[in-house]
Coordinates of C-alpha atoms and ligand atoms in Angstrom, one line a residue:
M23 CA -11.7 18.8 -15.1
I24 CA -12.8 15.8 -16.2
T25 CA -16.4 15.3 -14.5
A26 CA -17.9 11.7 -13.3
E27 CA -20.6 12.0 -16.4
S28 CA -20.5 8.5 -17.5
S29 CA -20.3 9.5 -21.1
N30 CA -17.3 12.0 -20.1
I31 CA -15.5 8.8 -18.4
T32 CA -16.3 6.5 -21.6
E33 CA -15.0 9.2 -23.8
L34 CA -11.5 9.4 -21.7
I35 CA -10.9 5.8 -21.5
Q36 CA -11.5 5.2 -25.4
K37 CA -9.2 8.3 -26.1
Q38 CA -6.6 6.7 -23.4
R39 CA -6.7 3.4 -25.3
Q40 CA -6.2 5.1 -28.7
F41 CA -3.1 6.4 -27.1
F42 CA -2.0 3.5 -25.6
Q43 CA -2.2 1.7 -29.1
T44 CA 0.4 4.3 -30.7
G45 CA 2.7 2.6 -28.6
K46 CA 4.7 5.4 -27.3
T47 CA 4.3 4.4 -24.0
K48 CA 6.0 1.3 -24.6
D49 CA 9.3 3.5 -25.4
I50 CA 11.4 3.4 -21.9
A51 CA 13.0 6.7 -23.0
F52 CA 9.4 8.1 -22.8
R53 CA 8.7 6.5 -19.5
I54 CA 11.6 8.0 -18.0
E55 CA 10.4 11.3 -19.0
K56 CA 7.1 11.3 -17.7
L57 CA 8.4 9.8 -14.2
K58 CA 11.1 12.6 -14.2
T59 CA 7.9 15.0 -15.3
L60 CA 6.1 13.8 -12.1
K61 CA 8.9 14.3 -10.1
Q62 CA 9.5 18.0 -11.1
A63 CA 5.7 18.1 -11.0
I64 CA 5.8 17.5 -7.3
I65 CA 9.1 19.8 -6.9
D66 CA 7.1 22.6 -8.2
N67 CA 4.1 22.3 -6.4
E68 CA 6.0 21.3 -2.6
K69 CA 4.3 24.5 -1.1
A70 CA 0.4 23.5 -2.3
I71 CA 0.9 20.1 -1.3
V72 CA 1.9 21.2 1.9
Q73 CA -1.3 23.3 1.9
A74 CA -3.3 20.8 1.0
L75 CA -2.6 18.2 3.1
H76 CA -2.8 20.8 6.1
G77 CA -6.4 21.9 4.5
D78 CA -7.6 18.1 4.8
L79 CA -6.0 16.6 8.0
H80 CA -4.0 19.7 9.5
K81 CA -1.2 17.6 8.4
P82 CA 2.2 18.8 10.1
E83 CA 4.7 20.4 6.8
F84 CA 7.2 17.4 8.5
E85 CA 5.0 14.8 8.0
T86 CA 4.0 16.1 4.6
Y87 CA 7.2 16.1 3.6
A88 CA 8.2 12.7 5.0
T89 CA 5.4 10.7 3.9
E90 CA 3.6 12.7 1.2
I91 CA 6.5 14.3 -0.9
G92 CA 9.0 11.7 0.2
V93 CA 7.2 9.4 -2.6
I94 CA 9.7 11.2 -4.9
K95 CA 11.9 8.4 -3.4
E96 CA 10.0 6.3 -5.5
I97 CA 10.3 7.8 -8.5
D98 CA 13.7 8.1 -8.4
Y99 CA 14.0 4.6 -7.4
A100 CA 12.2 3.4 -10.5
I101 CA 14.3 6.0 -12.8
K102 CA 17.4 3.9 -11.6
N103 CA 16.0 0.3 -12.2
L104 CA 13.8 0.7 -14.9
H105 CA 16.5 -0.1 -17.9
S106 CA 17.1 -3.5 -16.0
W107 CA 13.2 -4.2 -14.7
T108 CA 12.4 -4.0 -18.5
K109 CA 15.4 -6.0 -20.0
P110 CA 13.6 -9.3 -21.4
K111 CA 14.8 -12.1 -18.7
K112 CA 16.2 -15.1 -19.8
A113 CA 14.3 -18.2 -18.9
E114 CA 16.0 -22.0 -18.4
V115 CA 15.1 -24.7 -20.8
S116 CA 15.8 -28.0 -20.2
L117 CA 18.0 -30.4 -22.4
D118 CA 15.0 -31.9 -24.2
F119 CA 14.2 -28.4 -25.3
F120 CA 17.5 -28.1 -26.7
S121 CA 16.9 -26.5 -30.1
Y122 CA 14.7 -23.8 -28.0
S123 CA 15.2 -20.5 -26.0
A124 CA 12.9 -19.1 -23.8
K125 CA 12.9 -15.6 -22.2
I126 CA 10.2 -13.3 -20.2
C127 CA 9.1 -10.1 -21.5
S128 CA 7.6 -7.5 -19.6
E129 CA 4.8 -5.5 -21.4
P130 CA 2.5 -2.7 -20.1
L131 CA -1.3 -3.6 -19.2
G132 CA -3.2 -0.9 -21.4
V133 CA -5.6 1.5 -19.3
V134 CA -5.4 1.5 -15.6
L135 CA -7.4 2.8 -12.8
I136 CA -6.0 3.7 -9.5
I137 CA -8.3 4.5 -6.6
G138 CA -7.2 6.1 -3.4
P139 CA -8.2 6.5 0.2
W140 CA -8.1 10.4 2.4
N141 CA -5.3 9.3 4.9
Y142 CA -2.4 9.8 3.0
P143 CA -4.2 11.0 0.0
F144 CA -1.3 12.4 -2.2
N145 CA 1.6 9.7 -1.7
L146 CA -1.6 6.7 -2.1
I147 CA -2.2 7.9 -5.5
I148 CA 1.4 9.0 -6.7
A149 CA 3.3 5.9 -5.6
P150 CA 1.0 3.2 -7.5
L151 CA 1.0 5.9 -10.4
V152 CA 5.0 5.4 -10.5
G153 CA 4.4 1.6 -10.9
A154 CA 1.7 2.3 -13.7
I155 CA 3.9 5.0 -15.5
A156 CA 7.2 2.8 -15.4
A157 CA 5.4 -0.3 -16.6
G158 CA 4.1 1.6 -19.6
N159 CA 0.4 2.3 -18.9
C160 CA -2.0 5.1 -19.5
S161 CA -3.6 6.1 -15.8
I162 CA -7.0 7.1 -14.4
L163 CA -7.0 8.3 -11.0
K164 CA -9.8 8.5 -8.5
P165 CA -8.5 10.6 -5.4
S166 CA -10.8 10.0 -2.0
E167 CA -13.5 12.9 -2.0
I168 CA -12.7 13.3 1.7
A169 CA -9.6 14.8 1.4
P170 CA -10.8 17.3 -1.2
H171 CA -7.8 19.9 -1.3
T172 CA -5.8 17.2 -1.9
S173 CA -8.2 15.7 -4.5
S174 CA -8.5 19.2 -6.5
L175 CA -4.6 19.8 -6.2
L176 CA -3.9 16.4 -8.1
T177 CA -6.5 17.5 -10.7
Q178 CA -4.6 20.8 -11.4
M179 CA -1.3 19.5 -11.1
M180 CA -1.8 16.0 -13.5
G181 CA -3.8 18.6 -16.1
K182 CA -0.9 20.8 -16.0
Y183 CA 1.7 18.2 -16.7
F184 CA 0.3 15.6 -18.4
E185 CA -1.9 14.9 -21.4
P186 CA -5.3 13.6 -20.5
E187 CA -4.7 10.9 -22.9
F188 CA -2.0 9.5 -20.7
I189 CA -2.9 10.6 -17.0
A190 CA -6.2 11.7 -15.9
V191 CA -8.0 12.7 -13.0
V192 CA -11.8 12.1 -12.2
E193 CA -12.6 13.6 -9.0
G194 CA -15.7 12.7 -7.0
G195 CA -17.0 10.3 -4.0
V196 CA -19.1 6.8 -4.4
E197 CA -21.0 7.9 -7.3
A198 CA -18.0 8.7 -9.4
S199 CA -15.9 5.6 -8.3
Q200 CA -18.6 3.6 -9.4
K201 CA -19.4 5.1 -12.9
L202 CA -15.3 4.3 -13.3
L203 CA -16.2 0.8 -12.0
A204 CA -18.7 0.1 -14.6
E205 CA -15.8 0.4 -17.1
K206 CA -13.4 -2.3 -18.2
F207 CA -10.1 -1.4 -17.3
D208 CA -6.8 -3.4 -17.8
H209 CA -6.1 -3.4 -14.1
I210 CA -7.5 -1.8 -11.1
F211 CA -5.7 -1.1 -8.0
F212 CA -7.3 0.2 -5.3
T213 CA -6.5 1.3 -2.0
G214 CA -9.0 1.4 1.0
G215 CA -11.1 -0.4 3.6
T216 CA -11.7 -4.1 3.3
A217 CA -15.7 -3.5 2.7
V218 CA -15.2 -1.3 -0.6
G219 CA -12.2 -3.5 -1.2
K220 CA -15.1 -6.2 -1.9
I221 CA -17.2 -3.8 -3.6
V222 CA -13.9 -3.3 -6.3
M223 CA -13.4 -7.0 -6.5
T224 CA -16.8 -7.6 -7.6
A225 CA -17.2 -4.8 -10.5
A226 CA -13.8 -5.9 -11.6
A227 CA -15.0 -9.4 -11.8
K228 CA -17.6 -8.5 -14.3
H229 CA -15.0 -7.5 -16.8
L230 CA -12.6 -10.1 -15.8
T231 CA -10.3 -7.2 -14.5
P232 CA -7.4 -8.2 -12.3
V233 CA -6.9 -6.3 -9.2
T234 CA -4.4 -4.9 -6.7
L235 CA -6.2 -4.5 -3.4
E236 CA -4.2 -2.3 -0.6
L237 CA -6.5 -2.8 2.3
G238 CA -5.9 -2.4 6.1
G239 CA -6.7 -4.2 9.4
K240 CA -5.7 -4.5 13.0
S241 CA -2.2 -4.3 13.0
P242 CA -0.7 -5.5 16.4
C243 CA 2.6 -4.9 18.1
I244 CA 4.1 -7.3 20.3
V245 CA 6.6 -6.1 23.0
D246 CA 8.7 -8.8 24.5
A247 CA 10.2 -8.2 28.2
D248 CA 14.0 -8.2 26.2
V249 CA 14.1 -4.3 24.7
N250 CA 15.6 -1.3 24.7
L251 CA 12.9 0.2 26.2
E252 CA 13.7 4.1 25.6
H253 CA 13.5 2.9 21.8
T254 CA 10.9 1.2 22.0
V255 CA 8.4 3.8 23.4
R256 CA 9.7 6.5 20.9
R257 CA 9.4 4.1 18.1
I258 CA 6.0 2.9 18.7
T259 CA 4.7 6.7 19.6
W260 CA 5.7 7.6 16.3
G261 CA 4.3 5.0 14.3
K262 CA 0.9 5.3 16.3
F263 CA 0.2 9.2 16.1
I264 CA 1.8 10.1 13.3
N265 CA -0.9 11.7 11.1
A266 CA -3.1 11.5 14.1
G267 CA -2.8 7.6 13.8
Q268 CA -4.9 7.6 10.5
T269 CA -2.0 5.2 9.1
C270 CA -3.3 2.0 7.8
V271 CA 0.1 0.5 8.9
A272 CA -0.1 1.9 12.2
P273 CA 0.2 -0.6 15.4
D274 CA -3.5 -1.1 16.2
Y275 CA -3.1 -2.5 19.5
L276 CA -0.2 -3.8 21.8
L277 CA 0.5 -6.9 23.6
V278 CA 3.0 -6.4 26.1
D279 CA 4.7 -8.7 28.4
K280 CA 3.3 -8.6 31.7
K281 CA 6.5 -8.0 33.1
I282 CA 7.2 -4.7 31.3
K283 CA 3.8 -3.7 31.2
Q284 CA 4.1 -0.7 33.7
D285 CA 7.4 0.1 32.5
L286 CA 6.2 0.4 29.2
L287 CA 3.1 2.5 29.7
N288 CA 5.5 4.9 31.8
G289 CA 7.5 5.0 28.9
L290 CA 5.0 6.0 26.5
K291 CA 3.2 8.6 28.7
K292 CA 6.8 10.0 28.8
S293 CA 7.3 10.1 25.1
L294 CA 3.6 11.4 24.3
T295 CA 4.7 14.3 26.2
E296 CA 8.2 14.6 24.8
F297 CA 6.6 14.6 21.4
Y298 CA 3.5 16.8 21.8
G299 CA 4.3 18.7 25.0
D300 CA 1.3 18.8 27.8
H301 CA -1.6 19.9 25.4
P302 CA -1.4 18.0 21.9
A303 CA -4.1 20.1 21.0
N304 CA -1.9 23.0 20.9
S305 CA 1.1 21.4 19.5
P306 CA 1.9 22.2 15.7
D307 CA 2.9 18.8 15.0
Y308 CA -0.3 16.9 15.5
A309 CA -2.8 16.4 13.2
R310 CA -6.6 16.1 13.6
I311 CA -9.3 13.6 12.3
I312 CA -10.4 13.8 8.6
S313 CA -14.1 14.0 9.0
Q314 CA -16.9 14.5 11.5
K315 CA -18.2 11.1 10.9
H316 CA -14.4 9.3 11.6
Y317 CA -14.2 11.3 14.8
E318 CA -17.6 10.3 16.2
R319 CA -16.5 6.7 15.3
L320 CA -13.4 7.0 17.1
A321 CA -15.1 9.3 20.2
N322 CA -17.1 6.3 20.9
F323 CA -14.1 4.3 21.6
L324 CA -12.9 6.2 24.4
N325 CA -15.7 4.8 26.6
Q326 CA -14.1 1.4 26.3
G327 CA -11.7 0.4 28.7
K328 CA -10.0 2.4 31.0
V329 CA -8.1 5.7 29.4
I330 CA -4.7 6.0 31.3
A331 CA -3.3 8.7 28.9
G332 CA -5.1 11.4 26.6
G333 CA -9.0 11.0 26.2
E334 CA -9.7 14.7 25.5
T335 CA -11.5 15.7 22.7
K336 CA -12.7 18.7 20.9
P337 CA -15.2 18.0 18.7
E338 CA -15.3 21.7 16.9
E339 CA -11.5 21.0 15.8
R340 CA -12.2 17.2 15.2
Y341 CA -9.3 16.9 18.0
I342 CA -8.8 13.8 19.8
A343 CA -5.4 13.8 22.0
P344 CA -3.2 10.9 21.8
T345 CA -4.7 8.2 24.0
I346 CA -3.6 5.1 25.7
I347 CA -6.4 2.5 27.1
D348 CA -5.8 0.0 29.5
Q349 CA -8.4 -2.8 30.5
V350 CA -10.4 -3.3 27.2
S351 CA -12.2 -6.2 26.4
L352 CA -11.4 -8.4 23.5
T353 CA -14.8 -8.4 22.5
D354 CA -15.1 -4.3 23.0
P355 CA -15.6 -2.8 19.5
V356 CA -12.2 -1.1 19.7
M357 CA -10.4 -4.6 19.6
E358 CA -13.1 -5.8 16.7
E359 CA -12.9 -3.1 14.5
E360 CA -9.7 -0.9 12.9
I361 CA -9.2 1.9 14.9
F362 CA -7.4 4.2 12.5
G363 CA -6.9 7.1 14.8
P364 CA -5.2 8.2 17.7
I365 CA -6.1 5.2 20.3
L366 CA -3.8 2.8 21.3
P367 CA -5.4 -0.3 23.6
V368 CA -2.6 -2.0 25.5
I369 CA -3.3 -6.1 26.4
E370 CA -0.6 -8.1 28.6
Y371 CA 0.1 -11.6 28.3
T372 CA 1.9 -13.9 30.6
D373 CA 3.1 -16.0 27.6
I374 CA 4.0 -15.7 24.4
T375 CA 1.8 -18.3 22.9
E376 CA -1.2 -16.3 23.8
A377 CA -0.4 -13.3 22.1
I378 CA 0.4 -15.4 18.9
A379 CA -3.0 -17.3 19.3
L380 CA -4.8 -13.8 19.7
I381 CA -3.2 -12.5 16.4
N382 CA -4.1 -15.8 14.7
S383 CA -7.6 -15.5 16.0
K384 CA -8.2 -12.4 13.9
P385 CA -8.0 -11.9 10.0
K386 CA -4.1 -11.3 9.0
P387 CA -2.9 -7.8 9.3
L388 CA -1.1 -5.8 7.1
A389 CA 1.6 -5.2 9.5
L390 CA 2.8 -7.0 12.4
Y391 CA 5.4 -5.4 14.7
L392 CA 7.7 -7.2 17.1
F393 CA 10.2 -5.5 19.7
T394 CA 12.4 -8.1 21.3
Q395 CA 16.4 -8.6 20.9
N396 CA 15.7 -12.6 21.4
K397 CA 16.4 -13.8 18.2
N398 CA 14.6 -17.2 18.8
L399 CA 11.3 -15.3 19.4
Q400 CA 11.7 -13.1 16.5
Q401 CA 12.0 -16.5 14.4
R402 CA 9.1 -18.1 16.1
V403 CA 6.6 -15.1 15.5
L404 CA 7.9 -15.2 11.9
Q405 CA 7.2 -18.6 11.6
E406 CA 3.8 -18.8 13.5
T407 CA 1.6 -15.7 12.3
S408 CA 1.2 -13.9 8.9
S409 CA 0.7 -10.7 8.0
G410 CA 1.4 -8.4 4.9
G411 CA 4.5 -7.2 6.6
V412 CA 6.9 -7.5 9.5
C413 CA 9.0 -4.8 11.0
I414 CA 11.3 -6.1 13.7
N415 CA 12.2 -3.2 16.5
D416 CA 10.7 -0.6 14.8
T417 CA 7.3 0.4 13.3
V418 CA 6.0 1.8 9.9
M419 CA 9.4 2.3 8.6
H420 CA 9.3 -0.9 6.3
V421 CA 7.1 1.0 4.2
G422 CA 9.8 3.5 3.1
V423 CA 12.1 0.4 1.8
S424 CA 11.4 0.7 -2.2
S425 CA 13.0 -2.9 -2.4
L426 CA 10.3 -4.2 -0.3
P427 CA 6.8 -5.1 -1.7
F428 CA 4.2 -3.8 0.0
G429 CA 0.8 -5.3 0.0
G430 CA -1.5 -7.5 2.7
V431 CA -2.8 -10.9 2.7
G432 CA -5.8 -12.6 3.2
D433 CA -8.2 -9.6 4.8
S434 CA -5.2 -7.0 4.3
G435 CA -5.2 -7.3 0.5
I436 CA -4.4 -8.8 -2.9
G437 CA -1.0 -7.9 -4.5
S438 CA 1.8 -5.6 -3.9
Y439 CA 3.5 -2.5 -5.2
H440 CA 6.5 -0.4 -4.3
G441 CA 9.7 -0.6 -6.5
K442 CA 10.1 -3.4 -8.7
A443 CA 6.8 -4.8 -7.1
G444 CA 4.9 -1.6 -8.4
F445 CA 6.5 -2.2 -11.8
D446 CA 5.6 -6.2 -11.6
T447 CA 1.7 -5.2 -10.8
F448 CA 1.3 -3.0 -13.6
S449 CA 3.1 -5.5 -16.2
H450 CA 2.3 -8.6 -17.9
H451 CA 5.2 -11.0 -17.6
K452 CA 4.9 -13.0 -21.3
S453 CA 6.7 -16.2 -21.7
V454 CA 8.3 -16.3 -25.2
L455 CA 9.8 -19.5 -26.4
R456 CA 11.5 -19.8 -29.6
N457 CA 12.7 -22.7 -32.0
S458 CA 14.8 -22.8 -34.5
F459 CA 14.5 -24.2 -38.2
W460 CA 18.0 -26.5 -38.3
L461 CA 16.4 -29.7 -36.8
D462 CA 12.8 -31.1 -36.5
L463 CA 12.8 -34.2 -34.4
K464 CA 9.9 -36.5 -35.0
W465 CA 9.4 -38.2 -31.8
R466 CA 6.0 -35.9 -30.9
Y467 CA 4.1 -36.4 -34.1
A468 CA 1.9 -39.1 -35.2
P469 CA 1.7 -42.1 -35.9
Y470 CA 2.6 -42.5 -32.3
K471 CA 3.5 -46.1 -33.3
D472 CA 6.7 -47.3 -31.4
K473 CA 7.6 -43.8 -30.1
L474 CA 5.6 -44.4 -26.3
S475 CA 8.8 -46.1 -25.1
F476 CA 10.9 -42.7 -26.0
L477 CA 8.3 -40.6 -24.3
K478 CA 8.2 -42.8 -21.5
R479 CA 12.3 -42.2 -20.7
L480 CA 11.8 -38.7 -21.8
I481 CA 9.4 -38.2 -18.8
G482 CA 11.0 -40.6 -16.4
Ligands
NAD6 P1 -12.6 3.6 1.5 O1 -12.5 2.4 1.1 O2 -13.7 4.1 2.3 O3 -12.4 4.7 0.1 C1 -11.4 4.3 -0.6 C2 -11.7 5.0 -1.8 O4 -13.2 4.1 -2.6 C3 -12.2 6.3 -2.0 O5 -11.7 6.9 -3.0 C4 -13.7 6.2 -2.2 O6 -14.0 7.5 -3.1 C5 -13.9 5.2 -2.7 N1 -15.1 4.5 -2.6 C6 -15.7 4.3 -1.2 N2 -16.8 3.9 -1.3 C7 -17.2 3.2 -2.6 C8 -18.4 2.3 -3.2 N3 -19.3 2.2 -2.6 N4 -17.9 2.2 -4.4 C9 -16.8 2.5 -4.8 N5 -15.7 3.0 -4.4 C10 -15.9 3.7 -3.2 O7 -11.1 4.1 2.4 P2 -11.0 5.2 3.2 O8 -11.9 5.4 4.5 O9 -10.6 6.4 2.3 O10 -9.7 4.6 3.8 C11 -9.3 4.0 5.0 C12 -9.3 2.6 4.8 O11 -8.0 2.4 4.1 C13 -8.8 1.8 6.0 O12 -9.1 0.7 6.4 C14 -7.1 1.5 5.9 O13 -6.7 0.6 6.6 C15 -7.1 1.7 4.3 N6 -5.9 2.0 3.9 C16 -5.2 1.1 3.6 C17 -3.8 1.1 2.7 C18 -2.6 0.2 2.2 O14 -1.8 1.0 1.9 N7 -3.2 -0.7 2.3 C19 -3.6 2.7 2.7 C20 -4.5 3.5 3.5 C21 -5.6 3.3 4.0

């Protein structure tokens, strides 16, 4: 295991730089082989991954397969498309450049740092790593110390399947993270909260290191009256309460058309019982809050508004029941902070203009959900709001589509990944222009006398 001593970290980065300099990672066959190794490592360790996630978050096995081990799909997608992604792309040149040819070549950046959060602690380290390997980089991974079982499993797995000069894990908390951030990397990929994102970007600026920041925020979920209610309530319940609401793209709060509010609330309560029974605390399918600190933060939200479903807690288990709250005020902390837990405030509107205005009064969210069959309304919301991504008539599922770049905008993040976007994030796209020797027109060379009128015609 690599400890977070500064000297060890400096030495590790040096080793990775030396390895990168050998050029081995530029070989496409090498990258594909390593992606295959990564996939095999996950398959070989499925049981251990399930156990680690259960240890950290009491995560149900089904959810671990769906949202953590399922990252294998990203690996397969990268393997399938890598040849086409890495092929130099011909670029157009205009007629006045007629003796030239142009292309864009992708090259790896070098040694990259990937810092992960605790909520999907396996996936959110491995998914960016797929992009880093595909693009031909060496990587240092810093998993979240708040999910210690997964962090230690990642160290074991990477140590067993990869040479540290290619992929290494540095475990630890804020201190380890800060020691890493003091070093120069060629890219930093960070997933976490907005406050820490600012710290990461400040540290990166000292070395002019580019960053990708995958942050959070309050993702709204609009429910219009023109919906299939049965499907709507199931899809919202699932997206909100999977991983006990500790999902960066979980619907944070509902904005519902007053006309169907009562039906929606009844439907949500019914689907909660369908999913988790009368006592979700006894359900094997419901996770727990990651830490005491987060439990207390969330438990405080329960005093705001009126709890109309759930609300029970078991502090010793860090359990908070799936909870719906009505009659919250927009100035309550539950409506001002990212909730990141199993509490769903519901706000009604009489006109969609109010819902759009509320969304636009807040920082740009990571995701926006809209339930409606009304095509005009879909178009209007798309046009009048800004968010990292949008999912219409469903929740969270857009994250699983590898061809869609995933990332935030404004306070919810900078840059994106998944599929080709992940490859692009960890690549430099080098412009290459080539001239030949068969002709050398002199119109651009001094003396400029008598050449200006030709230039003007060329520009004009
Ligand atoms: P966090 O920002 O507290 O921690 C993330 C990582 O940063 C951890 O590895 C941690 O060790 C490190 N870190 C913490 N404090 C630091 C400091 N002062 N200096 C340097 N490094 C530091 O985030 P979290 O609590 O693990 O995750 C929750 C947040 O992440 C939520 O806001 C959520 O929305 C967001 N998130 C975003 C995505 C996404 O894909 N956009 C995914 C998951 C979570």
